[in-house]
PDB file of C-alpha atoms in Angstrom:
ATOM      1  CA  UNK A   1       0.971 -17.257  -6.541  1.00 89.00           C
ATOM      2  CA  UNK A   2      -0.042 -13.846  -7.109  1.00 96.00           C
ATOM      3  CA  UNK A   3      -2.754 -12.187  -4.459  1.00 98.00           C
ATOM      4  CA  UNK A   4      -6.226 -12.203  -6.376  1.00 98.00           C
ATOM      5  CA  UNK A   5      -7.430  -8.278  -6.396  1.00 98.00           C
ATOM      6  CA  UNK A   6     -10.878  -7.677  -6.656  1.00 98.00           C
ATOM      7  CA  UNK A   7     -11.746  -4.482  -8.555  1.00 98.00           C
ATOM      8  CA  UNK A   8     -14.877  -2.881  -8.704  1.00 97.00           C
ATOM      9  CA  UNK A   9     -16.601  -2.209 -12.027  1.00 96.00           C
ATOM     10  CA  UNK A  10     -18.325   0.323 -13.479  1.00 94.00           C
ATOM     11  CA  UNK A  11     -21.414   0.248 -14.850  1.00 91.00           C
ATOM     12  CA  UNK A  12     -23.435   2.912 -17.287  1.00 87.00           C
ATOM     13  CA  UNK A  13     -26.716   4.267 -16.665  1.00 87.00           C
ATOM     14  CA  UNK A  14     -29.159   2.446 -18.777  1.00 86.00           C
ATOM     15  CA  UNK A  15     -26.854   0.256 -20.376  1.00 87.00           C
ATOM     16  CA  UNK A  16     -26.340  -3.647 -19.580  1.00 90.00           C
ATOM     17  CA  UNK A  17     -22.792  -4.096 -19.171  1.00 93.00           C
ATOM     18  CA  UNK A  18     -19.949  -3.419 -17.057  1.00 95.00           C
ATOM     19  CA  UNK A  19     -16.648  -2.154 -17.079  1.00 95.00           C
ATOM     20  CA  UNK A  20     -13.119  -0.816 -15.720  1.00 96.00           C
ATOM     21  CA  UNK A  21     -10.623   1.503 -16.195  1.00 95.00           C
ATOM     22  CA  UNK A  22      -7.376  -0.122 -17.616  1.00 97.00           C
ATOM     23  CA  UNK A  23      -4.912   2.211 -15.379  1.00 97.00           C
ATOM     24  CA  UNK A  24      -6.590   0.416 -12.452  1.00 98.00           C
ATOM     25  CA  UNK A  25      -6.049  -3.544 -13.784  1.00 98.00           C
ATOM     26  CA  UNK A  26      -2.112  -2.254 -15.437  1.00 97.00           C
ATOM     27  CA  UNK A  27      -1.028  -0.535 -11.691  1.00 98.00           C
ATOM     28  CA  UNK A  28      -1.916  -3.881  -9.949  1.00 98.00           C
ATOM     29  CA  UNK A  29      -0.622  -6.223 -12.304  1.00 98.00           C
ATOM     30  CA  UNK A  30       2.912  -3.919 -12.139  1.00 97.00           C
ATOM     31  CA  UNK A  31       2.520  -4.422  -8.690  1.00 98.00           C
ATOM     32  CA  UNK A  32       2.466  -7.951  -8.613  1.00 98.00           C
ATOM     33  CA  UNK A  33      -1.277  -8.421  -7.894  1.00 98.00           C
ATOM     34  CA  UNK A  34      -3.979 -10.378 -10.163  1.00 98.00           C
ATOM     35  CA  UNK A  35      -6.818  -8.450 -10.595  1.00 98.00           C
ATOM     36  CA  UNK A  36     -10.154  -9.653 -11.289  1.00 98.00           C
ATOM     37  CA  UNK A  37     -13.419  -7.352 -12.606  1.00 97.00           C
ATOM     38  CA  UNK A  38     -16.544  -7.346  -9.753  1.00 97.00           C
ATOM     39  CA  UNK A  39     -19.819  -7.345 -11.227  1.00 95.00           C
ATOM     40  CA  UNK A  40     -22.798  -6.524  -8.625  1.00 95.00           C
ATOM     41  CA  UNK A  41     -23.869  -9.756  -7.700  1.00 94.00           C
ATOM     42  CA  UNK A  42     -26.324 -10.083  -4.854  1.00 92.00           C
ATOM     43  CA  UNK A  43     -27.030 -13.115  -2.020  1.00 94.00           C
ATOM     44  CA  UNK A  44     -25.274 -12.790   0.826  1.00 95.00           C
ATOM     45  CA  UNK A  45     -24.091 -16.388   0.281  1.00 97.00           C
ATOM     46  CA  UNK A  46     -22.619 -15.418  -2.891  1.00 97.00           C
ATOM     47  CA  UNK A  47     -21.232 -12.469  -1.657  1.00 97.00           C
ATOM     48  CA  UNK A  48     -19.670 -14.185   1.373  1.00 97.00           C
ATOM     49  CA  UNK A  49     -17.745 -16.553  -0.684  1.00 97.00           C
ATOM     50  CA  UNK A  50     -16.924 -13.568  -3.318  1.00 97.00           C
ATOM     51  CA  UNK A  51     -15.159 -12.219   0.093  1.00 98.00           C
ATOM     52  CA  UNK A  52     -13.530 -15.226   0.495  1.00 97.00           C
ATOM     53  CA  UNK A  53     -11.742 -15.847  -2.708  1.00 97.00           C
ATOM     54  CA  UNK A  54     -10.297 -12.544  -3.225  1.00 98.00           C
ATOM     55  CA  UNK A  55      -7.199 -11.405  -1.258  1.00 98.00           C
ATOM     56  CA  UNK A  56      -7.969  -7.810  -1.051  1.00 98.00           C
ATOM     57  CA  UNK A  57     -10.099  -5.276  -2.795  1.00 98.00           C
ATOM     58  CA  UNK A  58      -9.937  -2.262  -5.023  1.00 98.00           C
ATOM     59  CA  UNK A  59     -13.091  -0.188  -4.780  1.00 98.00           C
ATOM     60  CA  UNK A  60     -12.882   2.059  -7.978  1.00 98.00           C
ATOM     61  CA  UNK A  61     -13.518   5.130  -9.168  1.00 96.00           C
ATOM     62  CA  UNK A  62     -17.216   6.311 -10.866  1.00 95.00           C
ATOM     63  CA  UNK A  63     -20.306   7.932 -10.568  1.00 96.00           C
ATOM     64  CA  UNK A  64     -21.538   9.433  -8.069  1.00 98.00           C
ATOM     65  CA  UNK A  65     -23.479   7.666  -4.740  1.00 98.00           C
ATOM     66  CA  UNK A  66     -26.847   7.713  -3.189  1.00 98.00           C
ATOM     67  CA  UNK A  67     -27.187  10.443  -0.519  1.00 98.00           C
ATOM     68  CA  UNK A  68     -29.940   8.237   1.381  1.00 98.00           C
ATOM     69  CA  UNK A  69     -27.527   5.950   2.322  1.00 98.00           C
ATOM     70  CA  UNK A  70     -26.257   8.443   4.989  1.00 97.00           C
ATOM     71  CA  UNK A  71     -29.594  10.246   5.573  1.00 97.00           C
ATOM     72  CA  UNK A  72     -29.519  13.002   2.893  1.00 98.00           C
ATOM     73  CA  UNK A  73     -32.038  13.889  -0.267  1.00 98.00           C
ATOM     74  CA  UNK A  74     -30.518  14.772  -3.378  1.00 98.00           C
ATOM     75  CA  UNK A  75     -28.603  17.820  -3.674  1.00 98.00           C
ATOM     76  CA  UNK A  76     -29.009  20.101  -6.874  1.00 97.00           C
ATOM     77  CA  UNK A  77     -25.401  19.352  -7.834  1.00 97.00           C
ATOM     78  CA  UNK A  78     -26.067  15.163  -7.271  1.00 97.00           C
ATOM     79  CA  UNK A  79     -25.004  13.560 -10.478  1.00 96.00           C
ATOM     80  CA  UNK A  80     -25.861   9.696 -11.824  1.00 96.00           C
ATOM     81  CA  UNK A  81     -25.885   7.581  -9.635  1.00 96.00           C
ATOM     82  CA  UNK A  82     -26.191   3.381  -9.872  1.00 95.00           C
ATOM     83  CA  UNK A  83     -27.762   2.070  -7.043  1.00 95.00           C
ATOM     84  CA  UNK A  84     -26.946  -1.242  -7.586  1.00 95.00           C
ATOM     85  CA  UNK A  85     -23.364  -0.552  -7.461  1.00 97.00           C
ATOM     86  CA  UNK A  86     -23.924   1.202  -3.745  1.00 98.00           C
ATOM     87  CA  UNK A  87     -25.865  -1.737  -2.623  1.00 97.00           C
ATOM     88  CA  UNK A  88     -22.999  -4.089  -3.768  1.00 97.00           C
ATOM     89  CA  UNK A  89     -19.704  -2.322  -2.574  1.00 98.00           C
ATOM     90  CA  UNK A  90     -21.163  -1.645   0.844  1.00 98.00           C
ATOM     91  CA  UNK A  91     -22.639  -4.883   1.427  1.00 98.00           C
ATOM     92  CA  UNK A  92     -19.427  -6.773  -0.576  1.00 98.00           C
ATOM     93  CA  UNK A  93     -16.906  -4.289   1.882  1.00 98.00           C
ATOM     94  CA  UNK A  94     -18.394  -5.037   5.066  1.00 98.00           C
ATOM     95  CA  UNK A  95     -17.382  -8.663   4.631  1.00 98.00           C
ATOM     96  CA  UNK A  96     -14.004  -8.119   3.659  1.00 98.00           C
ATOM     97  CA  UNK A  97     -13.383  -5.676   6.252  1.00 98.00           C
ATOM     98  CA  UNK A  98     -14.762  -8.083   9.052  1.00 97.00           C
ATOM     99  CA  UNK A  99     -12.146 -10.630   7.575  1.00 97.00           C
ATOM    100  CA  UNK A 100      -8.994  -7.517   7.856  1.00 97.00           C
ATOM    101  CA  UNK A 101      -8.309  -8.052   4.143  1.00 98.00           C
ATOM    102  CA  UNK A 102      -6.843  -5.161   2.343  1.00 98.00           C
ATOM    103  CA  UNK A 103      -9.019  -2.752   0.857  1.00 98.00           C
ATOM    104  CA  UNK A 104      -7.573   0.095  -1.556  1.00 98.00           C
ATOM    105  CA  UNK A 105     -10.408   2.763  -2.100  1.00 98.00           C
ATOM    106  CA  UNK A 106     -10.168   5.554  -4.860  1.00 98.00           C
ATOM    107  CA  UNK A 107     -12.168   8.582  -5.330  1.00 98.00           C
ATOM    108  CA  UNK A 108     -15.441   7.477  -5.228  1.00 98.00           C
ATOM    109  CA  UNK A 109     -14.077   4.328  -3.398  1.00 98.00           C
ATOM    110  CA  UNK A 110     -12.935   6.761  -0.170  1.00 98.00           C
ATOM    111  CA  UNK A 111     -16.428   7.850  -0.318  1.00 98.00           C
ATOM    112  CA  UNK A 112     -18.199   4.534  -0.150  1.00 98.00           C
ATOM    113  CA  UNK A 113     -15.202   3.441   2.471  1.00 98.00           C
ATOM    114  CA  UNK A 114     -16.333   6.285   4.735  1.00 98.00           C
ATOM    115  CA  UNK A 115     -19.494   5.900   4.371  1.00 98.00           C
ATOM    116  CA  UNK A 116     -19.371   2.241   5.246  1.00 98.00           C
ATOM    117  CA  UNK A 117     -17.694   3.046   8.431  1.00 98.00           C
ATOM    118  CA  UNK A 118     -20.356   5.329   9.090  1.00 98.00           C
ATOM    119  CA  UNK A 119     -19.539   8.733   8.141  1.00 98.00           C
ATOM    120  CA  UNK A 120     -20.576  11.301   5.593  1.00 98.00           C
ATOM    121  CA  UNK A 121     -19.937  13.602   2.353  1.00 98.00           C
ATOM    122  CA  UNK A 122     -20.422  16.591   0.419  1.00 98.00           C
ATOM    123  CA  UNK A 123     -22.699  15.726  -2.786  1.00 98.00           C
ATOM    124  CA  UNK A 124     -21.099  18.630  -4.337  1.00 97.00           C
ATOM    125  CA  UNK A 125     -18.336  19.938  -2.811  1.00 97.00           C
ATOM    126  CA  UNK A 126     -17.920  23.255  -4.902  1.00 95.00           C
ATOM    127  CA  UNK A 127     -21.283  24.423  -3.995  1.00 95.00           C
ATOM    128  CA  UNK A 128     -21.804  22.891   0.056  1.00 96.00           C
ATOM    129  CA  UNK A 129     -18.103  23.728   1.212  1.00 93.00           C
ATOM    130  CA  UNK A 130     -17.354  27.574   1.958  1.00 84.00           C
ATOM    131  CA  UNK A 131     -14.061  28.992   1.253  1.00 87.00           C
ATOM    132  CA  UNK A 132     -11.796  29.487  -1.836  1.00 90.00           C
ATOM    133  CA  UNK A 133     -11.225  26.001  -3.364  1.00 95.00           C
ATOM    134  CA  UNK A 134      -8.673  24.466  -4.921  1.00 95.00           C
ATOM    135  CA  UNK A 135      -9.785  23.093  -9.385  1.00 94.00           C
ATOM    136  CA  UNK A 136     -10.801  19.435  -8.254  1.00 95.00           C
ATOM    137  CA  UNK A 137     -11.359  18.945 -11.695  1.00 94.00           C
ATOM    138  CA  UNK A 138      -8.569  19.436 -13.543  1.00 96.00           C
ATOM    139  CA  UNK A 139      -8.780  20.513 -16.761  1.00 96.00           C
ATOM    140  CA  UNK A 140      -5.457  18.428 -17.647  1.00 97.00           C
ATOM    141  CA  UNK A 141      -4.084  14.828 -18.789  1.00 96.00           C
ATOM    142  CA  UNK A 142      -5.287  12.326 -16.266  1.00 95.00           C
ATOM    143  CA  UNK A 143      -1.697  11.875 -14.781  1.00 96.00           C
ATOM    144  CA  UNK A 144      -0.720  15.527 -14.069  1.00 97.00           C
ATOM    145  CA  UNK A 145      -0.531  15.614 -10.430  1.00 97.00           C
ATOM    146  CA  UNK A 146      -2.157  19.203 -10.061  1.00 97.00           C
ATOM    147  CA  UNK A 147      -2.565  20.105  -6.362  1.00 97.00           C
ATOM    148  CA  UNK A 148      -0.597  18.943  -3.107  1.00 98.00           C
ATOM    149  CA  UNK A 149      -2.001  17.232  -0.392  1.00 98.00           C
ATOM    150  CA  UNK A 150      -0.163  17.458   3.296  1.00 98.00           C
ATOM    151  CA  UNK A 151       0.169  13.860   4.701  1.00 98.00           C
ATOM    152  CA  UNK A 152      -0.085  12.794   8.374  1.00 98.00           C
ATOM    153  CA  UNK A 153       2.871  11.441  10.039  1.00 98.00           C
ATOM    154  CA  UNK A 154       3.434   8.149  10.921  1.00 98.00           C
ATOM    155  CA  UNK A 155      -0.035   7.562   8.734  1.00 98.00           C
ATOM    156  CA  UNK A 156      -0.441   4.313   6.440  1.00 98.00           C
ATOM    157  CA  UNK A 157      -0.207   6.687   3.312  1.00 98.00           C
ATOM    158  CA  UNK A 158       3.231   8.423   5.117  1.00 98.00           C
ATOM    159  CA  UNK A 159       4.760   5.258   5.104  1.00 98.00           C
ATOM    160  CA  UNK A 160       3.748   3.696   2.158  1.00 98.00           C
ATOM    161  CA  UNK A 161       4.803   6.674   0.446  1.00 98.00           C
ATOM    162  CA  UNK A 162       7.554   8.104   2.419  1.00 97.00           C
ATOM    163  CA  UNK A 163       6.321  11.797   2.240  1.00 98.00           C
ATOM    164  CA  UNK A 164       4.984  14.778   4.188  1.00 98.00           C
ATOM    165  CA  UNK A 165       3.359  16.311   1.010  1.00 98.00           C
ATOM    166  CA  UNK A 166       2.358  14.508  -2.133  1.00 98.00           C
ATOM    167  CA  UNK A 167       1.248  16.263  -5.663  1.00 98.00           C
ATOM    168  CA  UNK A 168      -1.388  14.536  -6.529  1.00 98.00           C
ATOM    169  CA  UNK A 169      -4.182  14.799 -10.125  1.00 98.00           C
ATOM    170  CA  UNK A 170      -7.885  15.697  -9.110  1.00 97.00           C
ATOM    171  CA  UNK A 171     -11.044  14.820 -10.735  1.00 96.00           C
ATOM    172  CA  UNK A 172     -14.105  14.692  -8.633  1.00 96.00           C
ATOM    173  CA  UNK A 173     -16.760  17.009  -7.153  1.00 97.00           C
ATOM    174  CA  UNK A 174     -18.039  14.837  -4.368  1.00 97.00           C
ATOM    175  CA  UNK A 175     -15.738  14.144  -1.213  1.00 98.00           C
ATOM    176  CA  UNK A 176     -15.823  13.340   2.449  1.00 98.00           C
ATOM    177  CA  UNK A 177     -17.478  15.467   4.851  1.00 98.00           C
ATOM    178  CA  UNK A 178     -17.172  13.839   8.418  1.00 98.00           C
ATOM    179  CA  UNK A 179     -14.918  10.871   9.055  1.00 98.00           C
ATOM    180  CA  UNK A 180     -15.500   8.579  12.102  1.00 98.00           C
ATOM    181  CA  UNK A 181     -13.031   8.569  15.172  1.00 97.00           C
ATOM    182  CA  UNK A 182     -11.950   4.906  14.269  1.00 98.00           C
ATOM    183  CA  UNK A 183     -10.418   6.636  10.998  1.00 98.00           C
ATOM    184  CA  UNK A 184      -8.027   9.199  10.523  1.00 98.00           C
ATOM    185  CA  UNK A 185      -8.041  11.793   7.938  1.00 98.00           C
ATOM    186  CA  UNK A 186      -4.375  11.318   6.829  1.00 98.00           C
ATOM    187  CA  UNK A 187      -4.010  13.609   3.710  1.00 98.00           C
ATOM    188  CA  UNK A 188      -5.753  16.955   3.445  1.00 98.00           C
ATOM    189  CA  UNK A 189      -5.570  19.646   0.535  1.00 98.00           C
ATOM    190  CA  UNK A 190      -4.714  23.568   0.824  1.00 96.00           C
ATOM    191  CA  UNK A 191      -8.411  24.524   0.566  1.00 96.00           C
ATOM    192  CA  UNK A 192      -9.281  21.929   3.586  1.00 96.00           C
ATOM    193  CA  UNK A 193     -10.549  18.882   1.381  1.00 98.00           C
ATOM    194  CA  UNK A 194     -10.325  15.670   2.443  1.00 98.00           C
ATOM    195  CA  UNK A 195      -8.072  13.625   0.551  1.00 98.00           C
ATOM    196  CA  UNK A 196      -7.175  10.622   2.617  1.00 98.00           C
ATOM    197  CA  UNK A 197      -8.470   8.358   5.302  1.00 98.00           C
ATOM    198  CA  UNK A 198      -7.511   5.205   7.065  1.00 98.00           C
ATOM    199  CA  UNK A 199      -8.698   2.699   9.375  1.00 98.00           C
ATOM    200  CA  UNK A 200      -7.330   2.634  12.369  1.00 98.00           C
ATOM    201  CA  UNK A 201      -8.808  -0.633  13.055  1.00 97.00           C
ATOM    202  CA  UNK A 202      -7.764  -2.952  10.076  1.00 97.00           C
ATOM    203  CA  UNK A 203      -4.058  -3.558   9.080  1.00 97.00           C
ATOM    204  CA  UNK A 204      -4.679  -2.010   5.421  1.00 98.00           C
ATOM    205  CA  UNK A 205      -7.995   0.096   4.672  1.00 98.00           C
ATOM    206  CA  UNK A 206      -7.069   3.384   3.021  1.00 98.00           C
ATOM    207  CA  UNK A 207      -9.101   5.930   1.134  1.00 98.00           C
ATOM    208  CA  UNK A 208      -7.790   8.298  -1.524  1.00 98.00           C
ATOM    209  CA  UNK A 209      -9.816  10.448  -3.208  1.00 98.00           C
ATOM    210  CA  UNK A 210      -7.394  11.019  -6.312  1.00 98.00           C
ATOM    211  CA  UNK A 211      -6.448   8.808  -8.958  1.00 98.00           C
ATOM    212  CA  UNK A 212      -2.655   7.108  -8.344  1.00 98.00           C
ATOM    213  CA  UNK A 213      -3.306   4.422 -11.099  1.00 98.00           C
ATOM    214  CA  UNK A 214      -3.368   7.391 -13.575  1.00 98.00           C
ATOM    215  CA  UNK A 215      -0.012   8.768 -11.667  1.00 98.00           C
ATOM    216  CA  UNK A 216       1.622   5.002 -11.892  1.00 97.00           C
ATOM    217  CA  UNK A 217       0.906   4.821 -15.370  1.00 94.00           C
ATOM    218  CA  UNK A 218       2.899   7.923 -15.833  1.00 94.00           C
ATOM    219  CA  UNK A 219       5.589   6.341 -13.742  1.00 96.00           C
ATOM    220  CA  UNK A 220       4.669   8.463 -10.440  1.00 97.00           C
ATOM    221  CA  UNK A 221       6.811   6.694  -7.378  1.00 97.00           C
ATOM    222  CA  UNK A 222       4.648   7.749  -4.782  1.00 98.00           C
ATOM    223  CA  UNK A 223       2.020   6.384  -6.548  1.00 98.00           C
ATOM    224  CA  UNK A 224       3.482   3.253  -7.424  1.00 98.00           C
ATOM    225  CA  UNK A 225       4.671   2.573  -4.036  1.00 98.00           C
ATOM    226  CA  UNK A 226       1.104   2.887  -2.501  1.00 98.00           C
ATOM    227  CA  UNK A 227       0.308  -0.336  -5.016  1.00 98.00           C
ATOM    228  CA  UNK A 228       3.507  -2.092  -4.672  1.00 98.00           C
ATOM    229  CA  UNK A 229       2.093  -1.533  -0.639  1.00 98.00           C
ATOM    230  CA  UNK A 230      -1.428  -2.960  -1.075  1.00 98.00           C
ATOM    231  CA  UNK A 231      -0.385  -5.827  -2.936  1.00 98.00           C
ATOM    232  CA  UNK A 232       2.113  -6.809  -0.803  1.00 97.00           C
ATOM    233  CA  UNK A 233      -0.636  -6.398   2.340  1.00 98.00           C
ATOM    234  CA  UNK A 234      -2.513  -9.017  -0.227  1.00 97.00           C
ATOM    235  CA  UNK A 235      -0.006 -11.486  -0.899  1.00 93.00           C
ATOM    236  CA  UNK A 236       0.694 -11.415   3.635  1.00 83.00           C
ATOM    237  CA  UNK A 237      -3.682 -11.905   3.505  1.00 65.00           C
ATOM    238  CA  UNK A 238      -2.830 -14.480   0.519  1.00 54.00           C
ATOM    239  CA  UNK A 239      -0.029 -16.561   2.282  1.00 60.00           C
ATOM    240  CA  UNK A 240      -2.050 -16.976   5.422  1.00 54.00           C
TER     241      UNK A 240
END
């Protein structure tokens, strides 16, 4: 049987319906995972057994989050934001981290995964971190890996991908800000963006904050070994 992937969805502002990125559902299935699309359902009860059922979850990419939820206003530079979606993933997250299943958190996903855990981010990064930055949002194809990112040894992302320095595609202008001791920042750009985090507590909780399903589609194997990794952490949650 193939692990059961939850996968975050999407939703638009003002419009009734959800949805998510095919890269996301084609680099799991190629991995050997089933995924299935999360709307933002609410009850704990439902949400409980939601946690249940699913063998590890993808928390996707999207718009951008609520900066109440770690004691901020808006910033200038905030973009849309669904709060329905922040309500769900956090609440939906802390259950499957309290059962150790597999999470897999992308871009805005490493956000809400840090933020869970009880740190923080920049609601714009260009204009709220100093220094000469790196283009976070490329103005290229989706799958061009377009900066590098230095990885920590002996990390979760060092040996899932077996490398010291990945090139990696960037679009996003939020990003994490201060990460909790129980996580380690285990990928980090030129320009001192954060690009990676881990637990250090759970067996497989890792944040990225670019887009490997775009990389995988191109055929990336860095990027197809980090999901060949997660699903295989689901099918071990799966077997149990």
């Amino acid at each position: 049987m193939r692990p059961i992937i939850g996968i975050t969805a999407s939703k638009e502002l003002g419009k009734d319906e959800y949805n998510v990125e095919l890269a996301d559902t084609e680099a799991i299935v190629r991995a050997g995972g089933l995924p299935i699309m999360l709307p933002h359902i609410e009850g704990q009860a439902e949400l409980e057994e939601l946690a249940e059922h699913i063998d590890g979850l993808f928390l996707a990419g999207g718009w951008d989050i609520d900066p109440t939820l770690f004691g901020e206003e808006p910033h200038p530079g905030l973009g849309v934001i669904i709060p329905s979606r922040d309500r769900f993933e956090l609440e939906l997250l802390e259950k499957v981290l309290e059962k150790n299943k597999p999470v897999l958190a992308i871009c805005r996903g490493a956000q809400i995964l840090n933020i869970a855990a009880g740190g923080d981010m920049y609601q714009d990064t260009p204009s709220q971190l100093a220094g000469n930055l790196l283009q976070h949002q490329q103005r290229a194809p989706k799958e061009h890996g377009s900066h590098f990112v230095e990885v920590a040894e002996g990390s979760l992302l060092h040996r899932l991908t077996d490398s010291l320095k990945l090139k990696v595609n960037s679009r996003h202008h939020q990003s994490n800000r201060r990460v909790p001791e129980h996580y380690l920042v285990s990928g980090i750009a030129s320009d001192g963006v954060i690009e990676a985090i881990e637990s250090k507590e759970h067996g497989f909780a890792l944040g990225l904050q670019w887009h490997p399903e775009n990389m995988a589609r191109a055929g990336d194997a860095a990027s197809l070994r980090i999901f060949e990794g997660f699903v295989s952490a689901c099918t071990e949650e799966g077997d149990e």
